[in-house]
mmCIF file of C-alpha atoms in Angstrom:
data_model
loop_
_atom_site.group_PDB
_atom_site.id
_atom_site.type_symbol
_atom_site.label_atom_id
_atom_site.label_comp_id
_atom_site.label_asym_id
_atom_site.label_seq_id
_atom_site.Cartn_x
_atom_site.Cartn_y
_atom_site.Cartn_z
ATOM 1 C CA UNK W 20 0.000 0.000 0.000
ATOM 2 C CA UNK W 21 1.103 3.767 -0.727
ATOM 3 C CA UNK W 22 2.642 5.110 2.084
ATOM 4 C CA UNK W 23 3.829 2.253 3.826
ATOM 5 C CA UNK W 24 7.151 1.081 4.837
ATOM 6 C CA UNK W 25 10.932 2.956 3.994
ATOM 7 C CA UNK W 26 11.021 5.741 2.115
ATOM 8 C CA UNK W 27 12.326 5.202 -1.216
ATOM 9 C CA UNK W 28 15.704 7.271 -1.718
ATOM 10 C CA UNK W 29 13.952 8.969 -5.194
ATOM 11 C CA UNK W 30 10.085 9.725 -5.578
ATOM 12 C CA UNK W 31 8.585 8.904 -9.021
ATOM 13 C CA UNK W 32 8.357 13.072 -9.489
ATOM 14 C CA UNK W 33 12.067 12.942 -9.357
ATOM 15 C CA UNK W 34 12.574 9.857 -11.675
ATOM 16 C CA UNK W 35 10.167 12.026 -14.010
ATOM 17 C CA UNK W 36 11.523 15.437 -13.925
ATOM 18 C CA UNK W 37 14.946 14.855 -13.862
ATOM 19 C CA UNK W 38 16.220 17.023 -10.578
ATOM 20 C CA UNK W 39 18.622 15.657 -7.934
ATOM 21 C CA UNK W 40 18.377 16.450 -4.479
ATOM 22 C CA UNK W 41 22.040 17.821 -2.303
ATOM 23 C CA UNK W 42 21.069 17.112 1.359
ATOM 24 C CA UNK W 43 24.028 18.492 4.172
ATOM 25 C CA UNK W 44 24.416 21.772 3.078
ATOM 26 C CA UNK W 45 25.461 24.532 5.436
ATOM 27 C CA UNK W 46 22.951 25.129 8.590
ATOM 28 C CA UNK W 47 20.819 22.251 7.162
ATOM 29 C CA UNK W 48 19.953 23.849 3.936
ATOM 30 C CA UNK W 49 18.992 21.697 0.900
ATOM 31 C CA UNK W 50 19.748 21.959 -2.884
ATOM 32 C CA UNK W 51 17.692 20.667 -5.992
ATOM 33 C CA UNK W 52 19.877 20.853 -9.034
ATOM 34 C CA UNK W 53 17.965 20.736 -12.679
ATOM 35 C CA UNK W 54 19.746 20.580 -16.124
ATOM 36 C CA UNK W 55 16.740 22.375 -17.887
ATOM 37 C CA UNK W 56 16.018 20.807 -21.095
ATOM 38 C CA UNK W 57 13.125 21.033 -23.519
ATOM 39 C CA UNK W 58 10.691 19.438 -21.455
ATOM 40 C CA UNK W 59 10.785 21.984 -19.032
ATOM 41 C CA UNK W 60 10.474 24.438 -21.137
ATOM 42 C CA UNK W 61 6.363 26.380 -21.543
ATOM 43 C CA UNK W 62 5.589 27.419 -25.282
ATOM 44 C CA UNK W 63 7.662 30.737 -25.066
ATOM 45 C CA UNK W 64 10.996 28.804 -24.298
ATOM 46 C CA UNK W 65 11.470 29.355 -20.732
ATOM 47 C CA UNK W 66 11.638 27.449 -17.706
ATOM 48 C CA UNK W 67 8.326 26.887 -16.834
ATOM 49 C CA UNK W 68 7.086 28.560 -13.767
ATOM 50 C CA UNK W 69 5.461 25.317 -12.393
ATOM 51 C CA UNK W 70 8.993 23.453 -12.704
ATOM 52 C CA UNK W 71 10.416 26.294 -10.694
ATOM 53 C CA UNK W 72 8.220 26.587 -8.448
ATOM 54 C CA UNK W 73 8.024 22.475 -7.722
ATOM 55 C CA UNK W 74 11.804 22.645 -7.502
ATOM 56 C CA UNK W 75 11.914 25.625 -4.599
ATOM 57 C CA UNK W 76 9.368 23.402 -3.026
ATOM 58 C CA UNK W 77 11.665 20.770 -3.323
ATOM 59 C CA UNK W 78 14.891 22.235 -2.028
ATOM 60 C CA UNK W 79 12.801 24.378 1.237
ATOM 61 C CA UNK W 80 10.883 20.942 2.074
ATOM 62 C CA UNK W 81 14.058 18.731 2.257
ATOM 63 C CA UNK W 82 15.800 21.935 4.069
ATOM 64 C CA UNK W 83 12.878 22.126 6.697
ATOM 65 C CA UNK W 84 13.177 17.904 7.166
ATOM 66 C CA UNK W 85 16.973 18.953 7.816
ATOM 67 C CA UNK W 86 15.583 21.386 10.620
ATOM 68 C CA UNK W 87 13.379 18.798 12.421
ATOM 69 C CA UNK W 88 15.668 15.890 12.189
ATOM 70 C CA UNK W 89 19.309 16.243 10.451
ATOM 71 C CA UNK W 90 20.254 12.368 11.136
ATOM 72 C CA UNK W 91 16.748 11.022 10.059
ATOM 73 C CA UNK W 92 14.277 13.842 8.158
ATOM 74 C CA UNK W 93 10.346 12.936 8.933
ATOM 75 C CA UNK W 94 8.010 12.919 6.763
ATOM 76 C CA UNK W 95 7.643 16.751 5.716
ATOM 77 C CA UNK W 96 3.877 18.559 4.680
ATOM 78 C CA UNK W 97 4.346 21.637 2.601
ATOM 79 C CA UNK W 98 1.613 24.098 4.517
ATOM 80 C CA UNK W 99 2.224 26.853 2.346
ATOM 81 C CA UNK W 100 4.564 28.237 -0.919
ATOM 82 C CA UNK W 101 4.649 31.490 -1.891
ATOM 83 C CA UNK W 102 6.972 32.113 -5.012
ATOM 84 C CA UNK W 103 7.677 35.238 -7.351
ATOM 85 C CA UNK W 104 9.457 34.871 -10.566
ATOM 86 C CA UNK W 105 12.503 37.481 -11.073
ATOM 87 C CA UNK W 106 13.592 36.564 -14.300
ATOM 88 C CA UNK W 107 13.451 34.117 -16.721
ATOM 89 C CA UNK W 108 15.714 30.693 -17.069
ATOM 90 C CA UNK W 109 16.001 28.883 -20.341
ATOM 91 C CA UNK W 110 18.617 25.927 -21.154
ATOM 92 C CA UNK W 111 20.966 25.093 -18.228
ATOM 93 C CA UNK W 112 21.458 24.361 -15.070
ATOM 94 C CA UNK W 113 19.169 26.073 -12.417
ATOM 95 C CA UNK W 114 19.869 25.074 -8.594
ATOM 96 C CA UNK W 115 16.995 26.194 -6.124
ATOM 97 C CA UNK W 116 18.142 26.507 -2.312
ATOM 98 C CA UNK W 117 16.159 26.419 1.131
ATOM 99 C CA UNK W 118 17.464 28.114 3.668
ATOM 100 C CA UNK W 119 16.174 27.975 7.410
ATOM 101 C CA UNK W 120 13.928 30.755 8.485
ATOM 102 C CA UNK W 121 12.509 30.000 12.152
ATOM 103 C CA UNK W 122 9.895 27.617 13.407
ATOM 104 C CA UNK W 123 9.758 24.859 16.470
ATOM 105 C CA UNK W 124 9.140 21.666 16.677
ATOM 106 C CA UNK W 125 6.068 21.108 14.301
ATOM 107 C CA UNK W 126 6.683 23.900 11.705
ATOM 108 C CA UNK W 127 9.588 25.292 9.783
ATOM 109 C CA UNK W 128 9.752 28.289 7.542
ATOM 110 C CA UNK W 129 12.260 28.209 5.072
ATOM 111 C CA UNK W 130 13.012 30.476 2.319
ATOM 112 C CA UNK W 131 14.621 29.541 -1.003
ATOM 113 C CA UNK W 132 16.214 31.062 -4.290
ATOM 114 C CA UNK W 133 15.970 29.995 -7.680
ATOM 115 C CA UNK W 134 19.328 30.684 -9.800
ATOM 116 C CA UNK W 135 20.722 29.976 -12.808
ATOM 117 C CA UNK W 136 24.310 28.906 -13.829
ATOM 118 C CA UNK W 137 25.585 32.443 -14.108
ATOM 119 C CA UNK W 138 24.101 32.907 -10.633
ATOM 120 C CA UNK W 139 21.336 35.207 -11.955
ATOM 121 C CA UNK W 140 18.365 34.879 -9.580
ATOM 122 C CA UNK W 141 15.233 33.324 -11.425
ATOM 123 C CA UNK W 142 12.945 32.939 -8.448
ATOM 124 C CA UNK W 143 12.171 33.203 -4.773
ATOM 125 C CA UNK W 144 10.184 31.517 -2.130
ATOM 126 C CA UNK W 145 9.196 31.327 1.455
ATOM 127 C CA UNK W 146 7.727 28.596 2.926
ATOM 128 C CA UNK W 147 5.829 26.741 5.914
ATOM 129 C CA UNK W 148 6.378 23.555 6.020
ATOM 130 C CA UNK W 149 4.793 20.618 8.988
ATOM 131 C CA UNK W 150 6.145 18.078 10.493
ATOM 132 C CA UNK W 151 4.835 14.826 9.348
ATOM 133 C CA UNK W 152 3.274 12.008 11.474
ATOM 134 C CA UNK W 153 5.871 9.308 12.638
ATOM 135 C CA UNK W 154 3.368 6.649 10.766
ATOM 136 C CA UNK W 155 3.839 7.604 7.249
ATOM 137 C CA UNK W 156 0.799 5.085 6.464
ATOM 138 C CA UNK W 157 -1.118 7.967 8.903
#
């Protein structure tokens, strides 16, 4: 059943989009690296805003799992995502990061930037993120 047992160490979302995951950063923050290739791309040949936005959620979730339990991240719950697009990305690499913001020991707020490989910012985020119940089945 869904849900049950180990996590897996990729999600099918990963598998399907492409992105890899850094975990250890400095303070506990979290990377999600993309080479951005066609289809990522919306009809006007930019990184699509949904890919970017998936990817900061990405990057602040695994940072706020980081914040809760370095050694063994829970289960994490994005509670909210608020993003705004600077500029656009096209072919490349963009990296989002999450950085830790605050919380306790049931929510985390994280914020994250979107860049490109010339280190132009594409997007940011901020983030409130819940912990997750032990049970993942629950």
């Amino acid at each position: 059943m869904p849900g049950e047992g180990p996590r897996p160490a990729r999600s099918g979302c990963q598998d399907h989009v492409g992105y890899e995951i850094e975990r250890g950063g400095e303070n506990g923050c979290a990377r999600c690296v993309l080479r951005v290739g066609p289809e990522h791309l919306n009809r006007h040949g930019i990184l699509h805003g949904g890919v970017a936005a998936m990817l900061l959620d990405v990057a602040c979730g695994n940072t706020a799992g980081a914040m809760f339990d370095a050694g063994d991240p829970p289960l994490v719950l994005t509670v909210s995502l608020s993003t705004q697009f600077v500029a656009p990305a096209r072919a490349g690499q963009v990296v989002a990061t999450g950085r830790p913001a605050g919380g306790g020991a049931r929510l985390a707020y994280v914020t994250g930037e979107l860049r490109d490989d010339r280190d132009r910012l594409i997007a940011t985020a901020a983030g409130v993120f819940k912990r997750g119940p032990k049970d993942r089945a629950g």
